[in-house]
XYZ file of C-alpha atoms in Angstrom:
663
model
C -3.433 -7.894 11.706
C -5.768 -4.790 12.198
C -9.726 -5.798 11.929
C -11.646 -3.025 9.415
C -14.758 -4.589 9.922
C -16.100 -1.701 9.514
C -14.773 -1.337 6.314
C -17.326 -2.513 4.061
C -20.545 -3.284 5.026
C -21.012 -5.581 2.070
C -21.917 -8.998 2.129
C -21.343 -10.385 -1.028
C -18.357 -10.484 -3.142
C -20.674 -9.796 -6.420
C -21.269 -6.459 -5.764
C -20.167 -3.028 -7.063
C -16.088 -2.561 -7.834
C -14.594 -0.132 -7.004
C -13.058 1.567 -10.550
C -11.304 4.488 -12.176
C -12.931 8.134 -11.852
C -11.937 9.777 -15.922
C -11.944 12.945 -15.940
C -14.787 15.246 -17.783
C -13.876 14.512 -21.130
C -15.585 17.834 -22.765
C -16.711 18.352 -26.745
C -13.678 19.918 -28.151
C -14.661 23.115 -30.564
C -14.614 23.081 -33.563
C -12.532 25.666 -33.945
C -9.734 23.437 -32.182
C -10.392 20.812 -34.252
C -9.565 23.391 -37.638
C -6.538 23.940 -36.078
C -5.351 20.327 -36.026
C -6.249 19.861 -38.686
C -4.148 22.154 -40.394
C -0.977 21.345 -38.594
C -1.715 17.600 -39.603
C -2.074 18.578 -43.219
C 1.269 19.750 -42.293
C 2.833 16.355 -41.854
C 1.814 15.347 -45.644
C -1.316 13.071 -44.972
C -4.532 12.962 -47.662
C -7.562 15.462 -46.796
C -9.132 11.653 -45.491
C -6.484 11.010 -43.072
C -6.742 14.764 -41.661
C -10.500 14.477 -41.218
C -9.952 10.978 -39.323
C -7.850 12.061 -36.929
C -8.837 15.594 -36.339
C -12.591 14.405 -35.716
C -11.251 11.824 -33.264
C -9.151 13.464 -31.079
C -10.383 14.913 -27.348
C -8.039 17.131 -26.400
C -6.805 18.331 -30.476
C -4.638 21.166 -28.555
C -2.812 18.195 -27.220
C -2.192 16.730 -30.029
C -1.247 19.435 -31.856
C 1.495 20.886 -29.738
C 2.751 16.838 -30.090
C 2.788 16.846 -33.833
C 5.834 19.676 -33.341
C 8.272 17.228 -31.836
C 6.059 13.859 -32.628
C 7.561 10.474 -30.705
C 9.737 8.013 -32.518
C 8.670 4.141 -32.435
C 11.673 2.373 -34.843
C 10.061 -0.637 -36.244
C 11.881 -3.353 -38.095
C 12.588 -1.514 -41.762
C 12.059 2.220 -40.664
C 10.693 4.694 -38.085
C 7.697 5.546 -37.516
C 6.666 9.200 -35.708
C 3.603 8.869 -33.113
C 2.390 11.389 -31.150
C 0.419 10.180 -27.540
C -2.950 11.265 -27.136
C -6.229 10.222 -26.297
C -8.895 9.399 -28.762
C -12.729 9.032 -28.842
C -13.532 5.461 -28.984
C -16.444 6.265 -31.510
C -13.320 6.899 -34.417
C -11.488 4.167 -33.803
C -12.317 0.349 -35.592
C -10.523 -2.760 -34.948
C -7.786 -4.096 -37.961
C -9.841 -5.383 -40.524
C -7.436 -7.638 -41.690
C -6.211 -8.711 -38.435
C -3.686 -11.115 -37.831
C -5.042 -12.767 -35.172
C -8.105 -14.300 -37.697
C -5.651 -15.817 -40.030
C -6.690 -19.182 -38.591
C -10.105 -18.980 -40.113
C -9.878 -16.204 -43.262
C -11.525 -17.404 -46.497
C -8.752 -16.575 -49.656
C -10.204 -15.581 -53.243
C -8.436 -18.852 -54.509
C -10.624 -21.910 -53.348
C -13.924 -19.127 -53.311
C -15.828 -19.620 -57.015
C -17.366 -16.691 -58.808
C -17.129 -14.214 -56.180
C -14.712 -12.612 -53.733
C -17.083 -10.675 -51.259
C -16.539 -13.277 -48.500
C -12.516 -12.853 -48.891
C -10.472 -9.711 -47.751
C -7.279 -8.829 -49.097
C -3.998 -7.163 -46.524
C -3.848 -3.037 -46.751
C -1.389 -1.723 -48.571
C 0.290 1.398 -48.668
C -1.343 4.386 -50.411
C 0.143 5.756 -53.646
C 1.028 9.117 -52.159
C 3.652 7.590 -50.275
C 2.169 9.213 -46.489
C 2.052 7.208 -43.610
C -1.656 5.774 -44.264
C -2.851 2.426 -45.348
C -5.269 1.929 -48.254
C -7.794 -1.277 -48.961
C -9.633 -2.112 -51.970
C -12.738 -3.650 -51.552
C -16.234 -4.705 -53.923
C -18.836 -2.596 -51.905
C -19.028 -1.174 -48.576
C -21.310 -3.991 -47.602
C -18.201 -5.910 -47.681
C -16.232 -4.041 -45.975
C -18.577 -2.912 -42.751
C -19.515 -6.802 -42.732
C -16.127 -7.758 -41.734
C -15.205 -4.976 -39.381
C -18.467 -6.564 -37.451
C -16.593 -10.366 -37.696
C -13.889 -9.047 -36.761
C -15.189 -7.629 -33.516
C -17.265 -10.630 -32.581
C -14.442 -12.979 -33.211
C -11.951 -10.630 -30.835
C -14.890 -9.917 -28.393
C -14.937 -14.217 -28.142
C -11.360 -15.046 -28.355
C -9.794 -12.663 -26.142
C -12.575 -11.056 -23.765
C -11.289 -8.121 -22.447
C -14.389 -5.806 -21.346
C -15.331 -6.880 -18.150
C -12.147 -5.441 -17.260
C -11.903 -2.582 -19.347
C -15.145 -1.483 -17.735
C -13.257 -1.280 -14.325
C -10.124 0.751 -15.210
C -10.490 1.798 -18.785
C -8.055 1.044 -21.380
C -4.855 1.140 -19.407
C -2.308 1.027 -22.210
C -2.406 3.242 -25.370
C -3.467 1.497 -28.647
C -1.379 1.873 -32.071
C -3.957 3.752 -34.557
C -3.081 4.323 -38.367
C -5.192 6.023 -40.784
C -6.379 3.524 -43.799
C -8.499 4.633 -46.785
C -11.122 2.155 -47.582
C -11.423 2.643 -51.973
C -14.634 0.722 -53.392
C -14.436 -0.558 -56.511
C -17.607 -0.152 -57.179
C -17.605 3.816 -57.523
C -19.347 4.414 -53.808
C -17.226 7.511 -52.158
C -14.003 6.513 -50.239
C -14.373 6.187 -46.693
C -11.106 7.045 -44.096
C -10.857 5.558 -40.902
C -8.556 4.950 -38.171
C -7.369 1.291 -37.850
C -5.924 0.047 -34.513
C -3.255 -1.819 -35.573
C -2.291 -3.148 -32.853
C -5.371 -3.140 -29.701
C -7.992 -4.441 -32.056
C -9.080 -6.626 -28.994
C -9.053 -3.669 -27.000
C -10.970 -1.032 -29.355
C -13.759 -4.304 -29.869
C -14.175 -4.973 -25.913
C -14.628 -1.250 -26.093
C -17.711 -0.701 -28.753
C -18.791 -3.487 -27.104
C -19.241 -2.086 -23.614
C -20.503 1.182 -25.602
C -23.257 -0.871 -27.961
C -21.147 0.689 -30.854
C -21.223 -0.878 -34.409
C -17.957 -0.737 -35.762
C -19.967 -0.655 -39.350
C -21.966 2.486 -38.160
C -18.731 3.999 -37.077
C -17.608 3.429 -40.356
C -19.795 4.536 -42.752
C -22.241 6.506 -40.437
C -20.586 8.271 -37.799
C -18.043 8.587 -40.309
C -19.757 10.277 -42.745
C -21.236 12.706 -40.658
C -19.540 14.737 -38.087
C -22.948 16.187 -36.244
C -24.133 12.415 -35.055
C -20.620 12.046 -34.103
C -20.683 15.118 -31.397
C -24.201 14.038 -31.138
C -23.338 10.346 -29.565
C -20.084 12.006 -27.386
C -22.201 15.142 -26.344
C -25.349 13.611 -24.415
C -22.158 11.490 -22.295
C -21.248 15.137 -21.117
C -24.065 16.197 -20.305
C -25.013 13.073 -18.318
C -22.040 13.303 -16.458
C -22.104 16.724 -16.019
C -26.177 16.965 -15.188
C -26.064 13.643 -12.880
C -22.513 14.027 -10.866
C -20.585 10.832 -11.093
C -21.834 9.737 -8.089
C -25.395 9.981 -9.163
C -24.500 7.689 -11.999
C -25.736 4.133 -12.323
C -22.754 1.320 -12.509
C -23.498 0.426 -16.057
C -23.497 4.322 -17.021
C -20.104 4.544 -15.394
C -18.726 1.455 -16.971
C -19.737 3.133 -20.635
C -18.065 6.673 -19.446
C -14.548 4.659 -18.684
C -14.345 3.476 -21.906
C -15.886 6.679 -24.226
C -12.193 7.653 -25.189
C -9.090 5.288 -25.340
C -5.226 6.339 -25.367
C -3.872 6.043 -28.175
C -0.173 6.183 -30.263
C -1.661 8.020 -33.307
C 0.916 7.092 -36.361
C 1.180 10.621 -38.097
C 4.570 9.872 -40.335
C 7.213 7.638 -41.659
C 11.140 7.104 -42.375
C 12.132 4.550 -44.153
C 15.221 2.833 -43.979
C 17.638 3.719 -46.364
C 19.123 0.488 -46.670
C 15.499 -1.665 -47.312
C 13.185 0.638 -48.499
C 10.872 -0.778 -46.770
C 6.897 0.607 -48.021
C 5.089 1.853 -44.767
C 2.286 -1.088 -44.521
C 4.752 -3.547 -44.455
C 6.679 -1.441 -41.269
C 3.199 -1.904 -39.858
C 3.235 -5.683 -40.587
C 6.153 -5.633 -38.908
C 5.052 -4.135 -35.737
C 2.257 -6.470 -35.891
C 4.273 -9.096 -35.851
C 6.814 -7.729 -33.078
C 3.673 -7.156 -30.913
C 1.806 -10.209 -31.439
C 3.437 -13.002 -33.287
C 6.978 -12.727 -31.784
C 6.207 -11.032 -28.093
C 8.577 -10.580 -25.503
C 8.772 -13.943 -24.031
C 6.029 -14.285 -20.805
C 7.115 -13.493 -17.517
C 5.312 -16.983 -16.441
C 2.860 -17.768 -14.016
C 5.259 -17.829 -11.170
C 6.835 -14.379 -11.992
C 3.364 -12.881 -12.461
C 1.919 -13.846 -8.832
C 5.228 -12.217 -7.239
C 4.490 -9.396 -8.329
C 0.543 -9.339 -7.637
C 1.983 -10.461 -4.515
C 3.603 -7.296 -3.794
C 0.881 -5.184 -4.938
C -1.465 -7.348 -2.844
C 0.661 -6.525 0.357
C 0.798 -2.581 -0.363
C -2.817 -3.013 -0.663
C -3.645 -4.561 3.096
C -0.921 -2.100 4.045
C -2.818 0.776 3.378
C -5.701 2.501 5.206
C -9.201 1.209 3.657
C -12.259 2.907 3.926
C -12.314 3.279 7.602
C -9.220 4.343 8.438
C -7.650 1.562 9.309
C -4.834 -1.167 7.963
C -5.165 -4.949 7.562
C -1.823 -5.292 8.387
C 0.368 -4.088 10.080
C 3.862 -2.558 8.346
C 5.509 -4.858 10.285
C 3.508 -7.765 9.152
C 3.442 -6.300 5.237
C 7.215 -7.146 5.404
C 7.055 -10.746 7.183
C 4.847 -12.320 5.123
C 6.982 -10.692 2.003
C 10.250 -11.858 3.521
C 11.834 -8.733 3.170
C 12.997 -8.894 7.217
C 15.435 -11.182 8.814
C 14.977 -13.711 11.556
C 16.328 -11.892 14.075
C 13.700 -8.621 13.288
C 10.837 -10.921 13.257
C 11.606 -12.011 16.630
C 12.203 -8.479 17.428
C 8.823 -7.291 16.409
C 7.407 -10.363 18.108
C 6.889 -12.536 15.254
C 6.898 -16.314 15.226
C 10.356 -17.807 13.395
C 8.252 -20.735 12.726
C 7.519 -21.080 8.621
C 4.312 -22.657 8.673
C 3.139 -19.675 11.155
C 3.784 -17.644 8.925
C 2.103 -20.018 6.383
C -1.099 -19.847 8.308
C -1.012 -15.694 8.838
C -0.432 -15.225 5.228
C -2.981 -17.616 4.409
C -5.472 -15.996 6.962
C -4.948 -12.296 5.968
C -5.240 -12.651 2.088
C -7.488 -15.680 2.265
C -9.335 -15.722 5.247
C -12.067 -13.164 6.657
C -14.590 -13.509 3.756
C -15.390 -10.613 1.696
C -13.973 -7.828 3.522
C -9.962 -9.562 2.440
C -11.376 -10.283 -0.757
C -12.420 -6.757 -1.815
C -8.752 -5.392 -0.623
C -6.827 -8.208 -2.023
C -8.520 -7.833 -5.071
C -7.823 -4.047 -5.139
C -4.189 -5.882 -5.161
C -4.163 -7.698 -8.211
C -6.429 -5.335 -9.806
C -3.496 -2.532 -9.853
C -1.063 -4.373 -12.128
C -4.071 -6.541 -13.633
C -6.814 -4.214 -14.440
C -8.979 -7.540 -13.577
C -12.639 -6.967 -12.418
C -13.482 -9.930 -10.445
C -9.997 -11.705 -9.541
C -11.180 -15.071 -9.180
C -10.328 -16.677 -5.431
C -7.753 -19.292 -7.445
C -5.889 -16.482 -8.542
C -5.574 -14.927 -4.318
C -4.596 -18.186 -3.454
C -2.016 -18.170 -5.772
C -0.835 -15.044 -4.864
C -0.634 -16.174 -1.306
C 0.976 -19.537 -2.055
C 3.579 -17.192 -3.573
C 4.561 -15.204 -0.575
C 4.828 -18.607 1.326
C 7.804 -19.598 -0.711
C 9.598 -16.931 -0.846
C 11.772 -18.371 2.185
C 11.865 -22.086 -0.067
C 13.591 -20.162 -2.732
C 16.027 -19.047 -0.977
C 19.193 -20.980 -1.108
C 19.757 -24.717 -1.460
C 16.265 -24.845 -2.749
C 15.565 -23.015 -5.070
C 15.764 -25.085 -7.841
C 12.921 -25.892 -10.212
C 12.570 -29.497 -9.549
C 12.149 -28.784 -5.261
C 9.780 -25.988 -5.758
C 7.548 -26.132 -8.300
C 5.878 -29.807 -6.986
C 5.541 -28.363 -3.641
C 3.815 -24.344 -5.444
C 1.080 -26.932 -7.040
C 0.181 -28.872 -4.013
C -0.366 -26.002 -1.828
C -2.256 -24.041 -4.678
C -4.504 -26.854 -4.723
C -4.520 -27.297 -0.577
C -5.031 -23.844 -0.233
C -8.631 -23.507 -1.830
C -9.465 -25.870 1.258
C -13.022 -23.487 1.258
C -13.025 -23.207 5.411
C -9.778 -21.345 4.971
C -12.525 -18.580 4.065
C -13.991 -18.691 7.555
C -10.810 -18.133 9.442
C -11.610 -14.712 11.842
C -10.128 -12.233 9.854
C -9.180 -10.094 13.957
C -8.131 -13.449 15.688
C -4.514 -14.639 16.143
C -3.552 -17.841 15.159
C -2.035 -20.262 17.024
C 1.869 -19.033 17.442
C 1.517 -16.179 16.090
C 2.757 -13.761 18.884
C 3.525 -14.530 23.139
C 0.160 -15.315 25.179
C -1.445 -17.410 22.599
C -2.928 -20.842 22.566
C -0.044 -23.243 22.641
C -0.022 -26.254 19.801
C -1.544 -28.810 22.263
C -3.957 -26.600 22.941
C -4.820 -26.288 18.669
C -4.298 -30.009 18.860
C -7.201 -30.580 21.741
C -9.292 -27.784 20.135
C -9.487 -29.661 16.593
C -10.002 -33.019 18.739
C -13.210 -31.352 20.317
C -14.765 -30.116 16.959
C -13.661 -33.619 15.315
C -15.961 -35.441 18.349
C -18.462 -32.635 17.701
C -18.733 -34.590 14.310
C -17.319 -31.078 12.008
C -15.816 -32.837 9.053
C -17.513 -35.112 8.068
C -20.524 -33.354 8.138
C -18.742 -31.574 5.046
C -17.505 -28.380 7.030
C -13.832 -28.157 9.080
C -14.179 -26.320 12.322
C -11.646 -23.480 13.161
C -9.089 -25.356 14.961
C -9.119 -28.421 12.668
C -8.796 -25.595 9.091
C -5.820 -23.963 11.020
C -4.221 -27.035 11.590
C -4.651 -28.382 8.150
C -2.885 -24.982 6.808
C 0.003 -25.691 8.963
C -0.071 -29.728 8.636
C -0.342 -29.126 4.827
C 2.789 -26.770 4.389
C 5.273 -29.235 6.258
C 3.113 -32.162 4.093
C 4.295 -30.300 1.309
C 7.497 -29.359 1.904
C 8.996 -32.813 2.807
C 11.053 -35.144 1.784
C 9.190 -37.068 -0.001
C 6.333 -35.171 -0.300
C 3.468 -36.409 2.131
C 0.866 -34.785 0.540
C 0.579 -34.524 -3.762
C -1.293 -33.288 -6.512
C -4.299 -35.651 -7.177
C -3.708 -38.427 -10.097
C -5.085 -37.168 -13.496
C -5.913 -39.907 -15.836
C -4.893 -43.072 -13.323
C -6.770 -46.309 -13.202
C -9.627 -46.652 -11.375
C -7.545 -47.883 -8.131
C -5.608 -44.433 -8.151
C -6.112 -42.143 -5.523
C -7.682 -38.813 -7.533
C -8.876 -36.653 -4.645
C -7.711 -33.363 -4.665
C -5.308 -32.454 -2.028
C -7.910 -30.304 -0.129
C -10.466 -33.065 0.050
C -7.720 -35.369 1.906
C -7.032 -32.734 4.652
C -10.615 -32.506 5.164
C -10.527 -36.043 5.969
C -7.503 -36.259 7.407
C -8.408 -33.931 10.236
C -12.100 -35.352 10.184
C -10.370 -37.845 12.115
C -8.838 -38.477 15.677
C -6.078 -39.869 14.304
C -5.443 -38.095 11.435
C -5.507 -34.534 14.069
C -2.754 -36.349 15.948
C -0.643 -36.735 13.290
C -1.590 -32.969 11.514
C 0.088 -31.716 15.366
C 2.926 -34.562 14.538
C 3.606 -32.916 11.093
C 3.922 -29.738 12.675
C 5.853 -30.740 15.802
C 9.045 -32.330 13.718
C 8.313 -30.071 10.896
C 9.503 -26.733 13.611
C 12.209 -29.289 15.284
C 13.461 -30.892 11.471
C 12.961 -34.508 12.066
C 11.756 -36.427 9.166
C 8.075 -36.907 8.950
C 6.240 -39.992 10.384
C 3.246 -41.631 10.375
C 1.279 -42.372 13.911
C -1.587 -44.390 14.698
C -4.440 -43.987 17.076
C -2.709 -43.490 19.616
C -0.538 -40.543 18.362
C 2.872 -42.728 18.465
C 4.531 -43.616 15.754
C 4.093 -46.293 13.829
C 6.945 -49.298 12.691
C 7.936 -50.899 9.626
C 8.492 -54.861 9.862
C 11.458 -53.983 9.824
C 11.036 -52.235 13.176
C 12.246 -48.981 11.596
C 9.730 -45.237 11.815
C 7.860 -45.276 8.431
C 8.116 -41.972 6.541
C 5.239 -40.372 6.175
C 4.216 -40.595 2.053
C 1.270 -39.398 0.513
C 0.422 -42.484 -0.933
C -0.054 -43.740 3.222
C -1.799 -40.304 3.605
C -4.014 -41.302 0.750
C -4.979 -44.661 2.316
C -5.124 -44.424 5.431
C -7.487 -41.192 5.651
C -9.540 -42.191 2.244
C -12.537 -40.890 3.561
C -13.914 -43.912 5.197
C -15.002 -44.244 8.795
C -12.219 -47.536 9.282
C -9.198 -47.085 10.784
C -7.548 -48.663 8.251
C -4.074 -49.261 10.749
C -6.492 -51.714 12.603
C -6.886 -53.934 9.626
C -3.991 -56.655 10.100
C -5.342 -59.188 7.053
C -6.871 -58.657 3.609
C -6.538 -56.064 1.036
C -6.009 -53.388 3.695
C -3.627 -54.591 5.931
C -1.411 -55.567 2.344
C -2.134 -51.782 0.925
C -0.628 -50.282 3.920
C 2.328 -52.674 2.731
C 2.731 -52.548 0.009
C 2.660 -48.281 0.428
C 5.622 -49.367 2.210
C 7.011 -50.755 -0.905
C 6.500 -48.180 -3.058
C 8.570 -45.812 -0.635
C 11.129 -47.617 -0.495
C 10.967 -47.962 -4.269
C 11.379 -44.334 -4.684
C 13.975 -43.854 -2.118
C 16.157 -45.948 -3.800
C 15.626 -44.646 -6.683
C 16.724 -40.860 -5.314
C 19.678 -42.360 -3.893
C 20.691 -43.574 -7.067
C 20.168 -40.756 -8.406
C 21.785 -38.961 -5.893
C 24.760 -41.291 -6.376
C 25.021 -40.590 -10.078
C 25.100 -36.804 -8.951
C 28.544 -37.574 -6.588
C 30.619 -35.134 -9.089
C 34.580 -36.229 -9.824
C 36.100 -32.833 -8.489
C 33.857 -29.664 -7.690
C 32.110 -28.577 -10.840
C 33.433 -31.524 -12.465
C 31.398 -34.924 -14.501
C 29.329 -37.760 -12.930
C 31.914 -39.743 -10.969
C 29.796 -43.085 -12.057
C 29.734 -41.903 -15.395
C 33.152 -41.280 -15.684
C 34.854 -43.880 -13.213
C 32.269 -46.918 -13.288
C 31.469 -49.190 -10.333
C 32.597 -51.745 -8.537
C 31.296 -54.748 -11.091
C 30.626 -57.242 -8.285
C 29.039 -54.399 -5.948
C 26.448 -53.930 -8.732
C 25.804 -57.256 -9.673
C 25.240 -58.393 -6.874
C 22.438 -55.392 -6.254
C 21.002 -56.047 -10.267
C 20.319 -60.176 -8.695
C 18.002 -58.938 -5.701
C 16.331 -56.126 -7.563
C 15.947 -59.039 -10.331
C 14.667 -61.647 -7.719
C 12.292 -58.833 -6.058
C 10.942 -57.506 -9.360
C 10.153 -61.454 -10.433
C 8.237 -61.737 -6.955
C 6.431 -58.634 -7.961
C 5.995 -59.403 -11.159
C 4.584 -62.644 -10.170
C 1.780 -60.925 -7.958
C 0.949 -59.242 -11.237
C 0.205 -62.461 -13.288
C -1.914 -63.924 -10.566
C -3.987 -60.462 -9.863
C -4.304 -60.976 -14.145
C -5.148 -64.824 -13.847
C -7.948 -64.163 -11.245
C -9.574 -61.277 -12.818
C -9.898 -64.381 -16.089
C -11.397 -66.555 -14.119
C -13.921 -64.127 -12.428
C -14.643 -63.395 -15.732
C -15.192 -67.150 -17.095
C -17.176 -67.654 -14.238
C -19.867 -64.671 -14.459
C -19.853 -65.060 -18.413
C -21.106 -69.053 -18.018
C -23.250 -68.122 -14.810
C -25.151 -65.651 -17.590
C -24.857 -68.047 -20.192
């Protein structure tokens, strides 16, 4: 990895985030607006719809050309004819009857004596054009409704921070709506977002626009609308982009929005569906029955490739954060032979360590580069550290998801554990320009990394609340094999367990483990065994494997790790009597029971023939052999149950003694 320390001088991640620099949009000439209006009349639109659309276009000439051959958007019941263009944000409003608010609506049937707080659905207008119509009592009713819609949308679907960086990326689907006032007030022609009310509400929040003002003040006075737009155009021309404050840049990015303006509608002859029904169907297709989301894992995969592209591109200093070969190594798109030929390590924990260091280490400079990649797909203004961790973990898991291990039951728990383990805060301090152990020839050995970690532990690092660099690197590598092992030697924290359950997160367990001499030796043994394909075994204070009561090596399990490295200074393995010694034995019992469960599942999965049903489900098994196993299990079950009964008896006796003493 190439150091890019000269790339950025910022010291905190909270400083200005680079974003989109829009073109300088100027106020269109009135002649261009009039020409567009004439073209819109040719599509049979009402004068209200014509005026709303023509004054909204950022480039009326561009929209007029698109009207000559509008695009078609098929929906259930017909086809919408659309013209893609940019509209001024001061001319588009959220849908006043947005379906997102169905759960909070009030209905006239339940309201006595007034309908002011209720809202009806828009209908097709009486002229048969591609326009909606809504009847309201007074202007204040629709004005309040628009304000309420904006407030709720901003709360339920906050997008302002993301739009402040990149503007609105995906076009809004905009439909003309005429508001007819029952009290005789003049009709009001609006443009509403049939799809995109959350986005336009976020834009209005950035620009400090009130929807009621857009509808009734700027909507009725072209001069006021043009004055609002021209003041921003003048500011950009006068100050230049670099001369604008960050807050001014955010507003300029939101000054206009991409839009698909509905200018016509062809109903399906077989259904004869009305325009307002087609619009409602379109909204339902977008929000109620949208395409199935990719899911977090797939989303993180896509972000990972974008992040690697960002890291491999030259920064401000001209240097890249990772080389092109490292990019393909992290992406898993080169073979093991190519990895070796490039002088990189073939060990999966070394690759995991390099990914973690390159995406999560190096402080704010690395975070900034990784965030740029995430923003390229999501437009999210400030991706959180957890999101960067999830991206790194998805890259680490790519080899595990190729081949026999590509099973959700195998991958899902390991993904969760690594995501928690690599949130260890000390990872941010891993130096961006220093190679980790094993990354290239001439670097320090695993034994040297172990000894450096022991030195850090002897200096009190870890117990002081922060691991040293060597301890952290060893924790990262050991965590990889502990998570990938079977049984897993590091698992997720327990949620909702009893008081005796260890609910520490994986990162906390790792810190406790790497703070002690025995834990460092255990981590070293985990990495050594993991690289040779051996089972992970528990080691004692000397670093030698421990044995069970039967004399066999003791598998390293999450229960044993959590029990041994409970955050306290007393080595639990030194206990030979009492609850500590019994707890170690109980961890072995749980391990054996879990192994039995896995073995039973494995036997149940043996097929009669390749691709056939389960052998034992179809053929059964020898009754005498099954009886022998069940009798043994019954005896063990009764014995263990007696321990639980005794525990409850002691607890009741203690409670009775306490009550008597208090009396």
